[in-house]
Amino acid sequence: MHFDYTDEQQQFADALSRWLQKHYTFEHRVDVVARQAGICQEDWRQLAELGVFAITAPDAADGFDGDSVDLMLVMQEMGRHLVVEPVLDTLVGIDVLKQAGADSALLAAIGAGTNRVSCAFFERDARYDLSAIATTATAVEGGYRLDGRKHLVTHGATADLLIVSARMARPDGATEVALFCVPAKSEGVGLTAYRSIDGQRAADLVLQQVFVPAAAALPADGQATLGRAQDMAAMALCAEGLGVMQALNQATFDYLKTRKQFGVPLGTFQALQHRCADMYMEFEQARVLTMLAAARLRHAGSPEQRRAVSAAKVKVNKALRFIGEQAVHLHGGIGLTDELPVSHYFRRGTLIAKQFGDTGHHLGRFMRQPGFDPEAGQD
């Protein structure tokens, strides 16, 4: 598979990488995670100035009109440096709003970093099925009333705007999925924040008779938009996972070159060299499938897209576990300590493997796509 970034994409990736290497050190990340909000306003401002949030925003919203490949580029750098800012939700939120034809001024504000957005799609008993929605939207005079609960809203407590999915009754008596832009400070909105195992923040959302004007409803097919958002987020997490694996491999290989046993570096032992080769191959296989998923996402809604995304998520999930376990093991006891970045990468990788579909979920979805032959490859 031939896959190259354009000159502009490579220049952007290089600029972003240089900024992160200089300003987003491991010590700085530890400090940010320890803060009550779990974010750094100055980091957010500078990432916005670099164009991170505007990269997929349309031209009309002062964006770069990037696509899934640009999203992959950004998220891989986020993974390499364990950035805790809500970059994923922001970029996925922009994609949802862009697909729904949202107001350019709103997209421009999010792309410029002045408005923070979080996606409230998950409900506690729905697992990874975004269409299993108990939250309701009821038409009232001048708008809608929202009632329900949402789970695992990433950085929801620091968001200015929440994109909420709800089930709404149609005139024929059936229901449909609708998406709403809900200001986080609306009356009736309750958020309970907590810290996840990787140090990032999430929140549970309660909506109690929350009124939103009619203009808050996104003019799009909610079910189709959610499907694309799930695929885009899963691919972005795969890209972030690649960055995590890169960092784990580099840290482990460097450690084996310097740590000595019996008077020689650990890296000279052939058995450990074989394990390092396996770690590298796991990363490369995951990288190729993530590239394929990013390329397929340029053609939204096709079975090929869904197959590619699920295949990439399955491989990345497995590779993250394998590389993470090997990195911790090869570092010895210190691999699990908070003082070493390896343990933090391992935790982030563990959570990535659970977000927007775990291995079992995506294996099942892959097999349900048209054209899957369970007998292929068998004698």
PDB file of C-alpha atoms in Angstrom, residues 99-362:
ATOM      1  CA  GLN A  99     -21.359  16.854   8.418  1.00  0.00           C
ATOM      2  CA  ALA A 100     -24.538  18.303   9.895  1.00  0.00           C
ATOM      3  CA  GLY A 101     -24.057  21.651   8.191  1.00  0.00           C
ATOM      4  CA  ALA A 102     -23.646  23.618  11.419  1.00  0.00           C
ATOM      5  CA  ASP A 103     -23.156  27.372  11.486  1.00  0.00           C
ATOM      6  CA  SER A 104     -19.708  28.466  10.282  1.00  0.00           C
ATOM      7  CA  ALA A 105     -19.331  30.880  13.185  1.00  0.00           C
ATOM      8  CA  LEU A 106     -19.696  28.037  15.669  1.00  0.00           C
ATOM      9  CA  LEU A 107     -17.175  25.878  13.798  1.00  0.00           C
ATOM     10  CA  ALA A 108     -14.769  28.813  13.620  1.00  0.00           C
ATOM     11  CA  ALA A 109     -15.037  29.373  17.386  1.00  0.00           C
ATOM     12  CA  ILE A 110     -14.301  25.714  18.106  1.00  0.00           C
ATOM     13  CA  GLY A 111     -11.458  25.633  15.587  1.00  0.00           C
ATOM     14  CA  ALA A 112      -9.937  28.738  17.178  1.00  0.00           C
ATOM     15  CA  GLY A 113     -10.075  27.142  20.617  1.00  0.00           C
ATOM     16  CA  THR A 114     -12.446  29.705  22.108  1.00  0.00           C
ATOM     17  CA  ASN A 115     -15.280  27.166  22.435  1.00  0.00           C
ATOM     18  CA  ARG A 116     -14.665  23.733  23.948  1.00  0.00           C
ATOM     19  CA  VAL A 117     -16.878  20.890  22.789  1.00  0.00           C
ATOM     20  CA  SER A 118     -17.518  17.400  24.177  1.00  0.00           C
ATOM     21  CA  CYS A 119     -19.528  14.559  22.668  1.00  0.00           C
ATOM     22  CA  ALA A 120     -22.215  12.982  24.867  1.00  0.00           C
ATOM     23  CA  PHE A 121     -23.054   9.832  22.899  1.00  0.00           C
ATOM     24  CA  PHE A 122     -22.676   6.933  25.356  1.00  0.00           C
ATOM     25  CA  GLU A 123     -25.252   5.636  27.817  1.00  0.00           C
ATOM     26  CA  ARG A 124     -24.460   3.343  30.721  1.00  0.00           C
ATOM     27  CA  ASP A 125     -26.262   0.180  29.572  1.00  0.00           C
ATOM     28  CA  ALA A 126     -25.661   0.568  25.826  1.00  0.00           C
ATOM     29  CA  ARG A 127     -21.991  -0.505  25.690  1.00  0.00           C
ATOM     30  CA  TYR A 128     -20.753   0.562  22.231  1.00  0.00           C
ATOM     31  CA  ASP A 129     -24.143   0.799  20.503  1.00  0.00           C
ATOM     32  CA  LEU A 130     -24.620   4.520  19.889  1.00  0.00           C
ATOM     33  CA  SER A 131     -28.161   3.901  18.630  1.00  0.00           C
ATOM     34  CA  ALA A 132     -29.261   2.422  21.971  1.00  0.00           C
ATOM     35  CA  ILE A 133     -30.490   5.743  23.317  1.00  0.00           C
ATOM     36  CA  ALA A 134     -32.781   6.225  26.303  1.00  0.00           C
ATOM     37  CA  THR A 135     -32.328  10.010  26.420  1.00  0.00           C
ATOM     38  CA  THR A 136     -35.429  11.667  24.965  1.00  0.00           C
ATOM     39  CA  ALA A 137     -36.095  14.875  23.085  1.00  0.00           C
ATOM     40  CA  THR A 138     -39.652  16.178  23.292  1.00  0.00           C
ATOM     41  CA  ALA A 139     -40.911  18.940  21.037  1.00  0.00           C
ATOM     42  CA  VAL A 140     -42.193  21.914  23.019  1.00  0.00           C
ATOM     43  CA  GLU A 141     -43.082  25.461  22.133  1.00  0.00           C
ATOM     44  CA  GLY A 142     -40.014  27.145  20.640  1.00  0.00           C
ATOM     45  CA  GLY A 143     -37.730  24.130  20.815  1.00  0.00           C
ATOM     46  CA  TYR A 144     -37.144  20.832  22.597  1.00  0.00           C
ATOM     47  CA  ARG A 145     -36.947  19.420  26.108  1.00  0.00           C
ATOM     48  CA  LEU A 146     -34.146  16.934  26.780  1.00  0.00           C
ATOM     49  CA  ASP A 147     -34.255  14.317  29.544  1.00  0.00           C
ATOM     50  CA  GLY A 148     -31.821  11.494  30.219  1.00  0.00           C
ATOM     51  CA  ARG A 149     -28.329  10.473  31.268  1.00  0.00           C
ATOM     52  CA  LYS A 150     -25.046  10.161  29.398  1.00  0.00           C
ATOM     53  CA  HIS A 151     -21.935   8.308  30.473  1.00  0.00           C
ATOM     54  CA  LEU A 152     -18.204   8.864  29.891  1.00  0.00           C
ATOM     55  CA  VAL A 153     -18.380  12.373  28.452  1.00  0.00           C
ATOM     56  CA  THR A 154     -14.686  13.110  27.961  1.00  0.00           C
ATOM     57  CA  HIS A 155     -13.698  16.399  29.624  1.00  0.00           C
ATOM     58  CA  GLY A 156     -17.393  17.226  29.879  1.00  0.00           C
ATOM     59  CA  ALA A 157     -16.910  19.321  33.022  1.00  0.00           C
ATOM     60  CA  THR A 158     -14.702  21.826  31.167  1.00  0.00           C
ATOM     61  CA  ALA A 159     -16.734  21.936  27.937  1.00  0.00           C
ATOM     62  CA  ASP A 160     -18.659  24.978  26.764  1.00  0.00           C
ATOM     63  CA  LEU A 161     -20.846  22.974  24.386  1.00  0.00           C
ATOM     64  CA  LEU A 162     -22.156  19.408  24.520  1.00  0.00           C
ATOM     65  CA  ILE A 163     -23.240  17.479  21.424  1.00  0.00           C
ATOM     66  CA  VAL A 164     -25.989  15.237  22.781  1.00  0.00           C
ATOM     67  CA  SER A 165     -27.730  12.355  21.035  1.00  0.00           C
ATOM     68  CA  ALA A 166     -31.397  11.760  21.895  1.00  0.00           C
ATOM     69  CA  ARG A 167     -34.362   9.777  20.637  1.00  0.00           C
ATOM     70  CA  MET A 168     -37.217  11.887  19.313  1.00  0.00           C
ATOM     71  CA  ALA A 169     -40.783  10.930  18.349  1.00  0.00           C
ATOM     72  CA  ARG A 170     -41.866  11.398  14.744  1.00  0.00           C
ATOM     73  CA  PRO A 171     -45.383  12.359  13.601  1.00  0.00           C
ATOM     74  CA  ASP A 172     -45.998   8.761  12.446  1.00  0.00           C
ATOM     75  CA  GLY A 173     -45.397   7.448  15.970  1.00  0.00           C
ATOM     76  CA  ALA A 174     -41.938   6.010  15.301  1.00  0.00           C
ATOM     77  CA  THR A 175     -38.752   7.458  16.775  1.00  0.00           C
ATOM     78  CA  GLU A 176     -35.549   8.755  15.250  1.00  0.00           C
ATOM     79  CA  VAL A 177     -32.099   9.709  16.474  1.00  0.00           C
ATOM     80  CA  ALA A 178     -31.418  13.435  16.691  1.00  0.00           C
ATOM     81  CA  LEU A 179     -28.373  15.443  17.712  1.00  0.00           C
ATOM     82  CA  PHE A 180     -28.479  18.667  19.728  1.00  0.00           C
ATOM     83  CA  CYS A 181     -25.970  21.360  20.637  1.00  0.00           C
ATOM     84  CA  VAL A 182     -26.496  21.982  24.339  1.00  0.00           C
ATOM     85  CA  PRO A 183     -24.660  24.773  26.181  1.00  0.00           C
ATOM     86  CA  ALA A 184     -22.988  23.155  29.191  1.00  0.00           C
ATOM     87  CA  LYS A 185     -24.330  25.808  31.547  1.00  0.00           C
ATOM     88  CA  SER A 186     -27.963  25.309  30.531  1.00  0.00           C
ATOM     89  CA  GLU A 187     -30.493  25.009  33.346  1.00  0.00           C
ATOM     90  CA  GLY A 188     -31.074  21.356  34.181  1.00  0.00           C
ATOM     91  CA  VAL A 189     -27.639  20.158  33.044  1.00  0.00           C
ATOM     92  CA  GLY A 190     -25.717  18.279  35.738  1.00  0.00           C
ATOM     93  CA  LEU A 191     -22.154  17.003  35.356  1.00  0.00           C
ATOM     94  CA  THR A 192     -20.262  14.720  37.728  1.00  0.00           C
ATOM     95  CA  ALA A 193     -16.568  14.740  36.868  1.00  0.00           C
ATOM     96  CA  TYR A 194     -14.014  12.024  37.652  1.00  0.00           C
ATOM     97  CA  ARG A 195     -10.537  10.921  36.628  1.00  0.00           C
ATOM     98  CA  SER A 196     -10.017   7.906  34.360  1.00  0.00           C
ATOM     99  CA  ILE A 197      -7.185   5.400  34.767  1.00  0.00           C
ATOM    100  CA  ASP A 198      -4.961   7.275  32.295  1.00  0.00           C
ATOM    101  CA  GLY A 199      -5.204  10.583  34.151  1.00  0.00           C
ATOM    102  CA  GLN A 200      -7.687  12.210  31.783  1.00  0.00           C
ATOM    103  CA  ARG A 201     -11.032  13.590  32.931  1.00  0.00           C
ATOM    104  CA  ALA A 202     -14.518  12.395  32.092  1.00  0.00           C
ATOM    105  CA  ALA A 203     -17.984  13.123  33.411  1.00  0.00           C
ATOM    106  CA  ASP A 204     -21.448  11.651  33.726  1.00  0.00           C
ATOM    107  CA  LEU A 205     -24.149  13.922  32.373  1.00  0.00           C
ATOM    108  CA  VAL A 206     -27.703  14.300  33.672  1.00  0.00           C
ATOM    109  CA  LEU A 207     -30.308  16.181  31.627  1.00  0.00           C
ATOM    110  CA  GLN A 208     -33.429  17.157  33.566  1.00  0.00           C
ATOM    111  CA  GLN A 209     -35.997  19.039  31.512  1.00  0.00           C
ATOM    112  CA  VAL A 210     -33.280  20.921  29.649  1.00  0.00           C
ATOM    113  CA  PHE A 211     -34.799  23.359  27.168  1.00  0.00           C
ATOM    114  CA  VAL A 212     -32.949  24.070  23.933  1.00  0.00           C
ATOM    115  CA  PRO A 213     -34.226  26.254  21.084  1.00  0.00           C
ATOM    116  CA  ALA A 214     -35.222  24.694  17.782  1.00  0.00           C
ATOM    117  CA  ALA A 215     -31.958  25.923  16.233  1.00  0.00           C
ATOM    118  CA  ALA A 216     -30.023  23.647  18.614  1.00  0.00           C
ATOM    119  CA  ALA A 217     -31.145  20.548  16.670  1.00  0.00           C
ATOM    120  CA  LEU A 218     -28.573  19.615  14.053  1.00  0.00           C
ATOM    121  CA  PRO A 219     -30.145  19.361  10.577  1.00  0.00           C
ATOM    122  CA  ALA A 220     -28.802  15.915   9.733  1.00  0.00           C
ATOM    123  CA  ASP A 221     -29.613  12.219   9.824  1.00  0.00           C
ATOM    124  CA  GLY A 222     -28.660  11.547  13.435  1.00  0.00           C
ATOM    125  CA  GLN A 223     -28.152   7.811  12.978  1.00  0.00           C
ATOM    126  CA  ALA A 224     -25.860   8.205   9.951  1.00  0.00           C
ATOM    127  CA  THR A 225     -23.940  11.044  11.578  1.00  0.00           C
ATOM    128  CA  LEU A 226     -23.370   8.984  14.724  1.00  0.00           C
ATOM    129  CA  GLY A 227     -22.145   6.073  12.616  1.00  0.00           C
ATOM    130  CA  ARG A 228     -19.579   8.248  10.895  1.00  0.00           C
ATOM    131  CA  ALA A 229     -18.563   9.825  14.204  1.00  0.00           C
ATOM    132  CA  GLN A 230     -17.979   6.387  15.715  1.00  0.00           C
ATOM    133  CA  ASP A 231     -15.798   5.320  12.786  1.00  0.00           C
ATOM    134  CA  MET A 232     -13.878   8.594  12.783  1.00  0.00           C
ATOM    135  CA  ALA A 233     -13.274   8.411  16.533  1.00  0.00           C
ATOM    136  CA  ALA A 234     -12.205   4.758  16.342  1.00  0.00           C
ATOM    137  CA  MET A 235      -9.704   5.558  13.589  1.00  0.00           C
ATOM    138  CA  ALA A 236      -8.415   8.560  15.526  1.00  0.00           C
ATOM    139  CA  LEU A 237      -7.897   6.358  18.579  1.00  0.00           C
ATOM    140  CA  CYS A 238      -5.994   3.890  16.397  1.00  0.00           C
ATOM    141  CA  ALA A 239      -3.727   6.752  15.319  1.00  0.00           C
ATOM    142  CA  GLU A 240      -3.253   7.834  18.925  1.00  0.00           C
ATOM    143  CA  GLY A 241      -2.462   4.216  19.764  1.00  0.00           C
ATOM    144  CA  LEU A 242       0.263   4.248  17.111  1.00  0.00           C
ATOM    145  CA  GLY A 243       1.866   7.195  18.879  1.00  0.00           C
ATOM    146  CA  VAL A 244       1.657   5.352  22.207  1.00  0.00           C
ATOM    147  CA  MET A 245       3.278   2.267  20.664  1.00  0.00           C
ATOM    148  CA  GLN A 246       6.024   4.360  19.081  1.00  0.00           C
ATOM    149  CA  ALA A 247       6.881   5.894  22.437  1.00  0.00           C
ATOM    150  CA  LEU A 248       6.809   2.536  24.240  1.00  0.00           C
ATOM    151  CA  ASN A 249       9.025   0.895  21.640  1.00  0.00           C
ATOM    152  CA  GLN A 250      11.523   3.754  21.669  1.00  0.00           C
ATOM    153  CA  ALA A 251      11.711   3.848  25.457  1.00  0.00           C
ATOM    154  CA  THR A 252      12.147   0.070  25.676  1.00  0.00           C
ATOM    155  CA  PHE A 253      14.777  -0.196  22.948  1.00  0.00           C
ATOM    156  CA  ASP A 254      16.778   2.677  24.475  1.00  0.00           C
ATOM    157  CA  TYR A 255      16.562   1.076  27.917  1.00  0.00           C
ATOM    158  CA  LEU A 256      17.858  -2.267  26.648  1.00  0.00           C
ATOM    159  CA  LYS A 257      20.830  -0.511  25.046  1.00  0.00           C
ATOM    160  CA  THR A 258      21.918   1.083  28.322  1.00  0.00           C
ATOM    161  CA  ARG A 259      20.800  -1.283  31.109  1.00  0.00           C
ATOM    162  CA  LYS A 260      23.524  -3.829  31.791  1.00  0.00           C
ATOM    163  CA  GLN A 261      23.319  -7.354  33.111  1.00  0.00           C
ATOM    164  CA  PHE A 262      26.389  -9.562  33.634  1.00  0.00           C
ATOM    165  CA  GLY A 263      28.486  -6.642  32.398  1.00  0.00           C
ATOM    166  CA  VAL A 264      26.819  -6.288  28.983  1.00  0.00           C
ATOM    167  CA  PRO A 265      23.756  -4.368  27.735  1.00  0.00           C
ATOM    168  CA  LEU A 266      20.486  -6.282  27.907  1.00  0.00           C
ATOM    169  CA  GLY A 267      19.983  -5.590  24.230  1.00  0.00           C
ATOM    170  CA  THR A 268      22.804  -7.953  23.324  1.00  0.00           C
ATOM    171  CA  PHE A 269      20.784 -10.991  24.464  1.00  0.00           C
ATOM    172  CA  GLN A 270      19.248 -12.670  21.444  1.00  0.00           C
ATOM    173  CA  ALA A 271      16.038 -13.653  23.224  1.00  0.00           C
ATOM    174  CA  LEU A 272      15.355 -10.009  24.074  1.00  0.00           C
ATOM    175  CA  GLN A 273      16.208  -8.954  20.526  1.00  0.00           C
ATOM    176  CA  HIS A 274      13.512 -11.331  19.289  1.00  0.00           C
ATOM    177  CA  ARG A 275      10.968  -9.731  21.611  1.00  0.00           C
ATOM    178  CA  CYS A 276      11.942  -6.285  20.373  1.00  0.00           C
ATOM    179  CA  ALA A 277      11.503  -7.466  16.791  1.00  0.00           C
ATOM    180  CA  ASP A 278       8.024  -8.722  17.677  1.00  0.00           C
ATOM    181  CA  MET A 279       7.166  -5.353  19.237  1.00  0.00           C
ATOM    182  CA  TYR A 280       8.307  -3.549  16.097  1.00  0.00           C
ATOM    183  CA  MET A 281       6.330  -5.850  13.800  1.00  0.00           C
ATOM    184  CA  GLU A 282       3.171  -5.426  15.881  1.00  0.00           C
ATOM    185  CA  PHE A 283       3.507  -1.670  15.495  1.00  0.00           C
ATOM    186  CA  GLU A 284       4.082  -1.860  11.734  1.00  0.00           C
ATOM    187  CA  GLN A 285       1.077  -4.110  11.169  1.00  0.00           C
ATOM    188  CA  ALA A 286      -1.111  -1.779  13.219  1.00  0.00           C
ATOM    189  CA  ARG A 287       0.246   1.229  11.307  1.00  0.00           C
ATOM    190  CA  VAL A 288      -0.636  -0.204   7.906  1.00  0.00           C
ATOM    191  CA  LEU A 289      -4.202  -1.050   8.931  1.00  0.00           C
ATOM    192  CA  THR A 290      -4.678   2.401  10.475  1.00  0.00           C
ATOM    193  CA  MET A 291      -3.487   4.020   7.249  1.00  0.00           C
ATOM    194  CA  LEU A 292      -5.991   1.908   5.315  1.00  0.00           C
ATOM    195  CA  ALA A 293      -8.796   2.938   7.679  1.00  0.00           C
ATOM    196  CA  ALA A 294      -7.891   6.625   7.324  1.00  0.00           C
ATOM    197  CA  ALA A 295      -7.896   6.298   3.540  1.00  0.00           C
ATOM    198  CA  ARG A 296     -11.232   4.463   3.502  1.00  0.00           C
ATOM    199  CA  LEU A 297     -12.857   7.122   5.687  1.00  0.00           C
ATOM    200  CA  ARG A 298     -12.567   9.527   2.801  1.00  0.00           C
ATOM    201  CA  HIS A 299     -15.492   7.567   1.298  1.00  0.00           C
ATOM    202  CA  ALA A 300     -18.034   7.670   4.106  1.00  0.00           C
ATOM    203  CA  GLY A 301     -20.659   5.011   4.673  1.00  0.00           C
ATOM    204  CA  SER A 302     -19.286   2.137   2.603  1.00  0.00           C
ATOM    205  CA  PRO A 303     -18.892  -1.439   3.923  1.00  0.00           C
ATOM    206  CA  GLU A 304     -15.195  -1.168   2.994  1.00  0.00           C
ATOM    207  CA  GLN A 305     -14.894   1.776   5.369  1.00  0.00           C
ATOM    208  CA  ARG A 306     -16.516  -0.084   8.250  1.00  0.00           C
ATOM    209  CA  ARG A 307     -14.435  -3.198   7.625  1.00  0.00           C
ATOM    210  CA  ALA A 308     -11.198  -1.192   7.476  1.00  0.00           C
ATOM    211  CA  VAL A 309     -11.963   0.719  10.680  1.00  0.00           C
ATOM    212  CA  SER A 310     -12.905  -2.418  12.618  1.00  0.00           C
ATOM    213  CA  ALA A 311      -9.872  -4.329  11.327  1.00  0.00           C
ATOM    214  CA  ALA A 312      -7.599  -1.470  12.392  1.00  0.00           C
ATOM    215  CA  LYS A 313      -9.197  -1.178  15.847  1.00  0.00           C
ATOM    216  CA  VAL A 314      -8.859  -4.932  16.480  1.00  0.00           C
ATOM    217  CA  LYS A 315      -5.203  -4.920  15.477  1.00  0.00           C
ATOM    218  CA  VAL A 316      -4.348  -1.740  17.376  1.00  0.00           C
ATOM    219  CA  ASN A 317      -6.096  -3.010  20.523  1.00  0.00           C
ATOM    220  CA  LYS A 318      -4.115  -6.246  20.428  1.00  0.00           C
ATOM    221  CA  ALA A 319      -0.846  -4.512  19.552  1.00  0.00           C
ATOM    222  CA  LEU A 320      -1.269  -2.000  22.377  1.00  0.00           C
ATOM    223  CA  ARG A 321      -1.666  -4.796  24.881  1.00  0.00           C
ATOM    224  CA  PHE A 322       1.258  -6.814  23.537  1.00  0.00           C
ATOM    225  CA  ILE A 323       3.668  -3.884  23.276  1.00  0.00           C
ATOM    226  CA  GLY A 324       2.556  -2.441  26.606  1.00  0.00           C
ATOM    227  CA  GLU A 325       3.052  -5.718  28.435  1.00  0.00           C
ATOM    228  CA  GLN A 326       6.431  -6.298  26.803  1.00  0.00           C
ATOM    229  CA  ALA A 327       7.583  -2.755  27.619  1.00  0.00           C
ATOM    230  CA  VAL A 328       6.615  -3.098  31.277  1.00  0.00           C
ATOM    231  CA  HIS A 329       8.197  -6.549  31.524  1.00  0.00           C
ATOM    232  CA  LEU A 330      11.455  -5.579  29.842  1.00  0.00           C
ATOM    233  CA  HIS A 331      11.812  -2.551  32.118  1.00  0.00           C
ATOM    234  CA  GLY A 332      11.478  -4.790  35.144  1.00  0.00           C
ATOM    235  CA  GLY A 333       9.810  -3.590  38.338  1.00  0.00           C
ATOM    236  CA  ILE A 334      10.251   0.103  37.510  1.00  0.00           C
ATOM    237  CA  GLY A 335       8.005  -0.352  34.470  1.00  0.00           C
ATOM    238  CA  LEU A 336       4.965  -0.098  36.731  1.00  0.00           C
ATOM    239  CA  THR A 337       6.037   2.960  38.721  1.00  0.00           C
ATOM    240  CA  ASP A 338       4.481   6.398  38.287  1.00  0.00           C
ATOM    241  CA  GLU A 339       7.933   7.925  37.959  1.00  0.00           C
ATOM    242  CA  LEU A 340       8.528   6.198  34.615  1.00  0.00           C
ATOM    243  CA  PRO A 341       6.584   7.289  31.503  1.00  0.00           C
ATOM    244  CA  VAL A 342       6.153   3.653  30.435  1.00  0.00           C
ATOM    245  CA  SER A 343       3.425   3.000  33.008  1.00  0.00           C
ATOM    246  CA  HIS A 344       1.492   6.078  31.866  1.00  0.00           C
ATOM    247  CA  TYR A 345       1.671   5.026  28.221  1.00  0.00           C
ATOM    248  CA  PHE A 346       0.503   1.550  29.230  1.00  0.00           C
ATOM    249  CA  ARG A 347      -2.525   2.992  31.016  1.00  0.00           C
ATOM    250  CA  ARG A 348      -3.443   5.214  28.104  1.00  0.00           C
ATOM    251  CA  GLY A 349      -3.089   2.281  25.721  1.00  0.00           C
ATOM    252  CA  THR A 350      -5.343   0.183  27.939  1.00  0.00           C
ATOM    253  CA  LEU A 351      -8.074   2.822  27.801  1.00  0.00           C
ATOM    254  CA  ILE A 352      -7.710   3.373  24.037  1.00  0.00           C
ATOM    255  CA  ALA A 353      -8.425  -0.340  23.576  1.00  0.00           C
ATOM    256  CA  LYS A 354     -11.779   0.147  25.344  1.00  0.00           C
ATOM    257  CA  GLN A 355     -12.942   3.403  23.785  1.00  0.00           C
ATOM    258  CA  PHE A 356     -15.379   3.401  20.846  1.00  0.00           C
ATOM    259  CA  GLY A 357     -15.332  -0.381  20.647  1.00  0.00           C
ATOM    260  CA  ASP A 358     -13.167  -3.051  22.240  1.00  0.00           C
ATOM    261  CA  THR A 359     -11.687  -6.012  20.375  1.00  0.00           C
ATOM    262  CA  GLY A 360     -14.764  -8.212  20.686  1.00  0.00           C
ATOM    263  CA  HIS A 361     -17.092  -5.456  19.484  1.00  0.00           C
ATOM    264  CA  HIS A 362     -15.079  -4.716  16.353  1.00  0.00           C
TER     265      HIS A 362
END
